[in-house]
Coordinates of C-alpha atoms and ligand atoms in Angstrom, one line a residue:
M394 CA -163.6 114.2 101.8
A395 CA -161.2 115.8 99.4
E396 CA -161.4 117.0 96.5
F397 CA -159.7 114.3 93.9
T398 CA -156.5 115.5 92.4
M399 CA -153.2 113.6 91.5
E400 CA -150.7 116.3 92.6
L401 CA -149.3 116.0 96.4
N402 CA -150.1 118.8 97.8
D403 CA -147.1 121.3 99.7
E404 CA -147.3 119.4 102.8
Q405 CA -147.1 116.1 101.8
K406 CA -144.4 117.0 99.4
E407 CA -142.3 118.4 102.2
V408 CA -142.8 115.0 104.3
R409 CA -142.1 113.4 101.2
D410 CA -138.9 114.8 100.8
W411 CA -137.7 115.0 104.4
L412 CA -138.3 111.3 104.4
H413 CA -136.1 110.6 101.0
G414 CA -133.6 112.7 102.1
F415 CA -133.1 110.3 105.4
A416 CA -133.7 107.2 103.2
A417 CA -131.0 108.2 100.9
D418 CA -128.7 109.9 103.7
V419 CA -129.0 107.3 106.6
I420 CA -131.0 104.1 105.6
R421 CA -129.7 103.0 101.9
P422 CA -126.0 103.5 103.2
A423 CA -126.4 101.4 105.9
A424 CA -128.3 98.8 104.3
A425 CA -125.2 96.3 102.6
E426 CA -123.5 96.1 106.0
W427 CA -126.9 95.5 107.8
D428 CA -128.0 92.8 105.6
E429 CA -124.4 91.0 105.8
R430 CA -124.7 91.2 109.6
E431 CA -128.4 90.1 109.7
E432 CA -129.3 91.7 113.1
T433 CA -131.6 94.6 113.8
P434 CA -129.9 98.0 113.3
W435 CA -130.4 99.2 116.5
P436 CA -128.7 102.8 115.6
V437 CA -130.6 103.5 112.4
I438 CA -133.9 103.0 114.4
Q439 CA -132.3 105.3 117.1
E440 CA -131.6 108.0 114.6
A441 CA -135.0 107.7 113.1
A442 CA -136.5 108.0 117.1
K443 CA -134.4 111.4 117.3
V444 CA -135.5 112.7 114.0
G445 CA -139.4 111.4 115.0
I446 CA -139.8 109.0 112.1
Y447 CA -139.6 105.9 114.6
S448 CA -142.4 107.0 116.6
L449 CA -146.5 106.6 117.1
D450 CA -147.2 110.4 116.8
F451 CA -145.2 110.5 113.2
Y452 CA -147.2 107.3 111.9
A453 CA -150.8 108.8 113.2
Q454 CA -150.0 112.1 111.4
Q455 CA -149.3 110.4 108.0
Y456 CA -152.8 107.8 108.9
F457 CA -154.7 110.9 109.4
D458 CA -154.0 112.5 106.2
P459 CA -157.8 112.8 104.7
T460 CA -156.2 112.1 101.2
G461 CA -154.9 108.6 102.5
L462 CA -151.5 109.1 100.7
G463 CA -149.7 109.9 104.2
I464 CA -148.6 105.9 104.7
P465 CA -148.4 104.8 101.6
M466 CA -145.7 107.4 100.5
A467 CA -143.8 107.1 103.5
M468 CA -143.5 103.2 103.5
E469 CA -142.4 103.9 99.7
E470 CA -139.8 106.4 100.4
L471 CA -138.3 104.2 103.8
F472 CA -138.4 100.9 101.7
W473 CA -136.7 102.7 98.7
G474 CA -133.9 103.1 101.4
D475 CA -133.4 99.6 102.5
A476 CA -136.5 96.9 102.6
G477 CA -134.8 95.2 105.8
I478 CA -133.5 98.5 108.0
A479 CA -137.4 100.0 106.9
L480 CA -139.1 97.2 108.2
S481 CA -137.2 97.3 111.8
I482 CA -138.1 100.9 111.7
V483 CA -141.8 100.4 110.9
G484 CA -142.6 96.8 112.2
T485 CA -143.5 97.9 115.6
G486 CA -146.4 99.7 114.1
L487 CA -147.9 96.1 113.0
A488 CA -148.0 95.6 117.1
A489 CA -149.1 99.1 117.8
V490 CA -152.1 98.7 115.0
G491 CA -153.3 95.7 116.9
V492 CA -153.5 97.7 120.3
L493 CA -155.0 100.5 118.8
A494 CA -157.4 98.6 116.9
N495 CA -158.5 96.1 120.3
G496 CA -157.0 97.9 123.4
T497 CA -159.3 100.4 125.6
E498 CA -157.7 104.1 126.0
E499 CA -155.8 102.9 129.4
Q500 CA -154.2 99.9 127.3
I501 CA -153.3 102.2 124.3
G502 CA -151.4 104.8 127.0
T503 CA -149.9 102.1 128.9
W504 CA -148.4 99.9 126.3
I505 CA -147.9 101.9 123.2
P506 CA -145.2 104.3 124.5
Q507 CA -143.7 101.1 125.8
M508 CA -143.5 99.4 122.3
Y509 CA -141.4 103.0 120.8
G510 CA -139.6 103.7 124.0
D511 CA -137.4 106.9 123.2
A512 CA -134.7 108.3 121.4
S513 CA -132.3 107.6 124.0
D514 CA -133.8 103.7 124.7
V515 CA -135.4 102.7 121.5
K516 CA -137.9 99.8 122.0
V517 CA -139.7 97.8 119.2
A518 CA -142.9 95.2 119.6
A519 CA -143.7 92.1 117.7
F520 CA -147.3 90.9 116.7
C521 CA -147.2 87.0 116.9
S522 CA -150.1 85.8 115.2
S523 CA -148.5 83.1 112.5
E524 CA -147.7 79.1 114.1
P525 CA -146.0 76.1 112.7
D526 CA -149.2 75.1 111.7
A527 CA -151.1 78.1 111.0
G528 CA -149.7 80.6 108.1
S529 CA -152.5 81.5 105.7
D530 CA -155.0 79.2 108.1
V531 CA -155.5 81.7 110.8
A532 CA -158.3 79.8 111.8
S533 CA -156.1 76.5 113.0
M534 CA -154.3 78.4 115.6
R535 CA -153.5 76.4 118.6
T536 CA -152.2 79.0 121.1
R537 CA -154.6 78.8 124.2
A538 CA -155.5 81.5 126.7
V539 CA -157.3 80.1 129.2
Y540 CA -158.5 82.9 131.9
D541 CA -157.9 81.8 135.8
E542 CA -160.5 83.8 137.1
A543 CA -159.5 83.6 140.5
K544 CA -156.4 85.2 140.1
D545 CA -157.7 87.5 137.5
E546 CA -155.1 86.2 135.1
W547 CA -154.9 84.7 131.4
V548 CA -152.5 81.6 130.8
I549 CA -151.0 81.2 127.4
N550 CA -149.5 78.6 125.7
G551 CA -148.3 78.2 122.5
T552 CA -145.7 78.6 119.6
K553 CA -145.7 81.9 117.2
T554 CA -143.1 81.7 114.5
W555 CA -142.1 84.1 111.9
A556 CA -143.1 87.0 114.2
T557 CA -141.0 90.0 113.3
N558 CA -139.3 91.5 116.5
G559 CA -139.8 88.2 118.1
G560 CA -138.2 87.9 121.3
I561 CA -136.8 91.1 121.2
A562 CA -139.4 93.3 121.6
N563 CA -140.5 95.0 124.5
V564 CA -144.1 94.4 123.9
H565 CA -145.5 91.3 122.5
V566 CA -149.1 91.1 121.0
V567 CA -150.1 87.5 121.3
V568 CA -153.4 86.0 119.3
A569 CA -154.4 83.4 121.1
V570 CA -157.5 81.1 121.3
V571 CA -159.9 81.2 124.0
D572 CA -162.9 79.5 122.4
P573 CA -161.6 76.6 119.8
E574 CA -165.4 76.1 119.2
L575 CA -165.1 79.2 117.4
G576 CA -162.4 79.3 115.0
S577 CA -161.2 82.6 113.8
K578 CA -163.9 84.0 116.5
G579 CA -162.9 82.3 118.9
H580 CA -159.5 84.6 119.2
A581 CA -158.7 87.5 121.3
S582 CA -155.3 89.6 121.8
F583 CA -153.1 90.1 124.6
I584 CA -150.2 92.0 125.7
V585 CA -147.0 90.0 127.1
P586 CA -144.4 92.3 128.0
A587 CA -141.1 91.3 127.7
G588 CA -139.3 89.7 130.9
T589 CA -142.7 87.5 131.5
P590 CA -141.9 83.7 133.0
G591 CA -142.3 81.4 130.5
L592 CA -141.9 83.9 127.4
A593 CA -138.8 83.0 125.3
Q594 CA -137.5 83.5 121.9
G595 CA -137.1 79.8 119.7
Q596 CA -135.1 80.0 116.5
K597 CA -134.2 83.6 115.2
F598 CA -134.2 82.6 111.5
K599 CA -131.5 83.2 108.6
K600 CA -133.6 84.4 105.8
H601 CA -133.1 85.0 102.0
G602 CA -133.8 88.6 102.1
I603 CA -134.9 91.6 104.7
R604 CA -132.3 90.0 106.5
A605 CA -131.5 93.5 108.6
S606 CA -135.1 92.7 110.2
H607 CA -135.4 90.3 113.1
T608 CA -137.5 86.7 112.5
A609 CA -138.3 84.4 115.1
E610 CA -140.4 81.9 116.9
V611 CA -141.9 83.0 120.4
I612 CA -142.4 80.2 122.9
L613 CA -145.1 80.6 125.5
D614 CA -145.0 78.2 128.3
N615 CA -147.3 79.1 130.9
V616 CA -146.7 82.3 130.5
R617 CA -149.4 84.2 132.9
V618 CA -150.5 87.7 132.1
P619 CA -152.9 90.0 134.5
G620 CA -156.4 90.1 133.2
S621 CA -155.5 94.1 132.2
C622 CA -153.5 92.2 129.5
L623 CA -156.7 91.1 127.5
L624 CA -157.2 93.8 124.6
G625 CA -160.4 95.2 125.0
G626 CA -160.8 93.3 128.2
K627 CA -162.6 90.9 129.4
E628 CA -166.6 92.2 129.2
K629 CA -166.0 93.3 125.4
L630 CA -164.7 89.5 124.8
D631 CA -167.5 87.8 126.7
E632 CA -170.0 89.6 124.6
R633 CA -168.6 89.5 121.7
L634 CA -167.8 85.2 121.8
A635 CA -171.8 85.1 123.1
R636 CA -172.6 86.7 119.9
A637 CA -170.5 84.5 117.6
R638 CA -171.7 81.5 119.7
E639 CA -175.7 82.8 118.9
K640 CA -174.9 83.1 115.1
A641 CA -173.1 79.6 115.3
K642 CA -176.2 78.3 116.6
Q643 CA -178.7 79.8 114.1
G644 CA -177.3 77.3 111.8
G645 CA -173.7 78.9 111.3
E646 CA -174.4 81.9 109.1
R647 CA -171.0 82.2 107.7
V648 CA -170.7 86.0 108.4
K649 CA -168.0 87.8 106.2
N650 CA -164.5 88.4 108.9
A651 CA -164.5 91.9 110.4
A652 CA -160.4 91.3 110.4
M653 CA -161.0 90.9 106.3
A654 CA -161.8 94.5 106.3
T655 CA -158.8 95.5 108.7
F656 CA -156.8 93.6 106.1
E657 CA -158.5 95.6 102.9
A658 CA -157.5 98.9 104.8
S659 CA -153.8 97.6 105.9
R660 CA -152.9 95.7 102.4
P661 CA -152.2 98.9 100.8
A662 CA -149.3 100.2 103.1
V663 CA -147.5 96.6 102.4
G664 CA -148.1 97.4 98.6
A665 CA -146.4 100.7 99.2
M666 CA -143.2 98.8 100.5
A667 CA -142.7 97.0 97.4
V668 CA -143.2 99.9 95.4
G669 CA -140.7 101.6 97.0
T670 CA -138.6 98.3 96.6
A671 CA -139.0 98.5 92.9
R672 CA -138.3 102.1 92.2
A673 CA -135.2 101.7 94.0
A674 CA -133.9 98.6 91.6
Y675 CA -135.7 100.8 88.5
E676 CA -133.6 103.5 89.1
V677 CA -130.6 101.7 89.8
A678 CA -131.4 99.8 86.1
L679 CA -132.1 103.1 84.5
D680 CA -128.9 105.0 85.4
Y681 CA -126.9 102.2 84.8
A682 CA -128.5 101.3 81.4
K683 CA -127.4 104.6 80.5
T684 CA -124.2 104.6 81.3
R685 CA -122.9 101.0 81.1
E686 CA -121.4 101.2 77.0
Q687 CA -121.1 97.5 75.2
F688 CA -121.1 97.5 71.2
G689 CA -119.9 101.3 71.4
R690 CA -122.8 102.7 72.9
P691 CA -124.9 102.9 76.0
I692 CA -126.9 99.3 76.6
I693 CA -130.1 101.5 76.4
D694 CA -129.9 102.5 73.2
N695 CA -130.8 98.7 72.7
Q696 CA -134.4 98.0 71.9
G697 CA -134.3 95.2 74.5
V698 CA -133.0 96.8 77.6
A699 CA -134.9 100.3 76.6
F700 CA -138.7 98.1 76.7
Q701 CA -138.1 96.1 79.6
L702 CA -136.9 99.7 81.5
A703 CA -140.4 101.3 79.6
D704 CA -142.2 98.1 81.3
M705 CA -140.7 98.1 84.7
R706 CA -141.6 101.6 85.0
T707 CA -145.2 101.1 83.6
S708 CA -146.1 98.5 86.4
I709 CA -144.3 100.3 89.2
D710 CA -146.6 103.2 88.3
A711 CA -149.9 101.1 87.9
A712 CA -148.8 99.4 91.1
R713 CA -148.7 102.9 92.8
L714 CA -152.0 104.0 91.6
L715 CA -153.4 100.5 92.8
V716 CA -152.3 101.3 95.9
W717 CA -152.9 105.1 96.1
R718 CA -156.4 104.5 95.4
A719 CA -157.0 101.7 98.0
S720 CA -155.4 103.9 100.6
W721 CA -157.7 106.7 99.5
M722 CA -160.5 104.1 100.0
A723 CA -160.2 103.3 103.3
V724 CA -159.6 106.7 104.7
N725 CA -162.9 107.8 103.0
G726 CA -164.4 104.7 104.3
K727 CA -165.4 103.6 101.0
P728 CA -166.5 99.6 101.0
F729 CA -163.8 97.2 99.2
T730 CA -166.7 95.6 96.7
A731 CA -163.9 94.5 94.6
A732 CA -161.1 94.1 97.7
E733 CA -159.1 97.1 96.0
G734 CA -157.0 96.7 98.9
S735 CA -155.8 92.7 98.6
M736 CA -155.3 94.0 94.8
S737 CA -153.4 96.6 95.3
K738 CA -150.7 93.9 97.3
L739 CA -150.8 91.6 95.0
F740 CA -149.8 93.9 91.9
A741 CA -147.6 95.5 93.6
S742 CA -145.9 92.7 95.3
E743 CA -145.4 90.7 92.2
T744 CA -144.3 94.0 90.3
A745 CA -141.6 94.2 93.0
K746 CA -140.4 90.7 92.3
Q747 CA -140.4 90.7 88.8
V748 CA -139.0 94.8 88.5
T749 CA -135.9 93.6 90.9
G750 CA -135.5 90.5 88.9
Q751 CA -135.3 92.7 85.4
A752 CA -132.9 94.9 87.2
I753 CA -130.2 92.2 88.0
Q754 CA -131.0 91.0 83.9
I755 CA -129.7 95.0 83.1
L756 CA -127.0 95.1 85.3
G757 CA -125.6 91.8 84.0
G758 CA -123.1 90.1 85.7
N759 CA -122.2 93.2 87.9
G760 CA -126.3 92.8 89.2
Y761 CA -125.4 89.1 90.4
T762 CA -122.9 90.5 92.5
R763 CA -123.0 92.3 96.0
E764 CA -121.1 95.2 94.8
Y765 CA -124.6 96.3 93.8
P766 CA -127.9 96.9 95.2
V767 CA -130.2 95.2 93.5
E768 CA -129.2 91.5 94.1
R769 CA -130.0 92.3 97.8
M770 CA -133.4 94.2 96.4
H771 CA -134.3 91.2 94.6
R772 CA -134.1 88.8 97.4
D773 CA -136.0 91.3 100.0
A774 CA -138.4 91.8 97.1
A775 CA -139.6 87.8 97.7
I776 CA -141.1 88.7 101.1
Y777 CA -144.0 90.9 99.6
T778 CA -145.7 87.9 98.0
I779 CA -145.4 86.0 101.1
F780 CA -146.5 87.9 104.5
E781 CA -149.5 90.0 105.5
G782 CA -151.0 87.3 102.8
T783 CA -149.5 85.5 99.7
S784 CA -150.1 86.1 96.7
E785 CA -152.4 83.2 96.2
I786 CA -154.5 83.9 99.2
Q787 CA -155.3 87.8 97.9
R788 CA -156.0 86.3 94.4
L789 CA -158.3 84.1 96.4
V790 CA -159.8 87.3 98.6
I791 CA -160.5 88.9 95.7
A792 CA -162.1 86.0 93.5
R793 CA -164.4 85.4 96.5
T794 CA -165.4 89.0 96.9
L795 CA -166.0 88.7 92.9
A796 CA -168.1 86.0 93.1
G797 CA -170.3 87.1 96.7
T798 CA -169.1 83.9 98.3
P799 CA -167.8 84.4 102.2
I800 CA -164.4 84.5 103.4
R801 CA -163.3 82.8 106.2
Ligands
FAD2078 C1 -139.8 87.5 107.2 C2 -141.4 87.2 107.5 C3 -141.9 88.2 108.5 C4 -143.2 87.8 109.4 N1 -143.7 88.5 110.0 C5 -145.0 88.2 110.4 C6 -145.1 89.0 111.7 O1 -144.5 90.1 112.2 N2 -145.9 88.2 112.4 C7 -146.8 86.7 111.9 O2 -148.0 86.4 112.7 N3 -146.4 86.5 111.3 C8 -145.5 86.9 110.5 N4 -145.2 86.3 109.2 C9 -145.8 85.1 108.8 C10 -146.4 85.5 107.4 O3 -147.4 86.2 107.4 C11 -146.7 84.2 106.9 O4 -145.7 83.0 106.2 C12 -147.9 83.8 105.4 O5 -149.2 84.2 106.0 C13 -148.0 82.4 105.3 O6 -148.1 81.5 105.8 P1 -147.1 80.5 105.8 O7 -146.0 80.6 105.7 O8 -147.5 79.3 106.7 O9 -147.5 79.4 104.6 P2 -148.5 78.5 104.1 O10 -150.0 79.1 104.0 O11 -148.4 77.2 104.4 O12 -148.5 78.6 102.3 C14 -147.8 77.9 102.0 C15 -148.2 78.1 100.1 O13 -149.7 77.5 99.8 C16 -150.4 78.2 99.6 N5 -151.6 78.2 99.8 C17 -152.2 78.2 101.3 N6 -153.2 78.1 101.3 C18 -153.8 78.4 99.6 C19 -155.5 78.2 99.5 N7 -156.2 78.3 100.0 N8 -155.4 78.5 98.0 C20 -154.2 78.8 97.3 N9 -152.9 78.4 97.8 C21 -152.8 78.2 98.9 C22 -149.8 79.4 99.7 O14 -150.1 81.0 98.8 C23 -148.0 79.6 100.1 O15 -147.9 79.5 98.2 C24 -143.9 86.7 108.8 C25 -143.0 86.0 107.8 C26 -141.9 86.1 107.0 C27 -141.5 85.6 106.5

């Protein structure tokens, strides 16, 4: 285990500075354009692929940083550049993690390269879990996968919604019900490659923020995929379902969902994205407050403005510390006895909403226009309290963890 220190090591500083350079030179200057276009910024993803930021190798390297700070540091810098573009760059990672967590070695080797493509032909991937009637309540999912033993194929039917990169992905990872009796224990994940008959994009959503990230419905109409597309394989699924059925028979002991532990480990990464957006808005506001003069002096000379900046900076630093703590716990296998991962996501995302709003206030009329980036950052920040579990769901998880009651 790495010794405790509050300082990044030289290697981490080097990576951070490199990412910051990319965010400042490539992402930030493109932010306003792609926000207006509301399209996936393919040329920026391609640039990221060229320099090695858009690749599984890069994220794996950061993930295996023994201090746990590699991923949060990377997320903070990229999202500091722009949240919509950064989500287009890191969105594939959500699907890749789905394959890494549940797939066999062969599935990992086959599908992950197809998720990223290469610098001359970049591809993206989508993770499709949410449905129109199953957002926070994942157990009420209706997309059904049925096994056709004669053909060794799975037949999938259903509608997924709000999928990042949905319909434009080269690889879709689709979560579906294989045993409706078992609630969320009866789910399994499938690879659905682009071009599979029956797979189609539904409506593409026009959004409030992160508009450079593509969000759409994904329709699965009698989609057939070979048995090899079930992540983890049939044998492992049958064993898992048999165990779940046995537990259900024994009086339905409500075991803690293993997925909860995964969420605790992944939520700090979303917290770090929120820290990046909050820091970006704070920096613009600080700079503005020092240079904008009213009543013959910089507005920062007014305590009412300076105290807001003090609060903004304090919240951002506190959010980062919660994110770093949870990331360090995840990498070092510490049990999340107080749902520290959810805590970090809750606090950082609420901070981003608050701070970006304060930044608009400090910039006054300019803050409210698209001449300055804080208006966009405020719109972007609203997503953090919604995806990867809403703030209310984070509070529910924290409260139930503290109370010792089951989380379903
Ligand atoms: C831009 C964007 C990108 C997304 N990307 C993906 C993706 O790539 N893949 C994917 O699968 N999904 C994705 N999502 C979906 C996202 O994860 C869901 O929107 C989120 O989980 C919330 O679900 P919901 O929208 O159905 O809200 P609901 O669950 O309907 O919640 C509505 C409101 O009720 C509250 N609420 C619900 N239950 C409770 C409760 N028990 N206690 C207290 N309050 C409660 C919620 O907090 C919220 O305020 C994305 C969403 C967006 C907007």
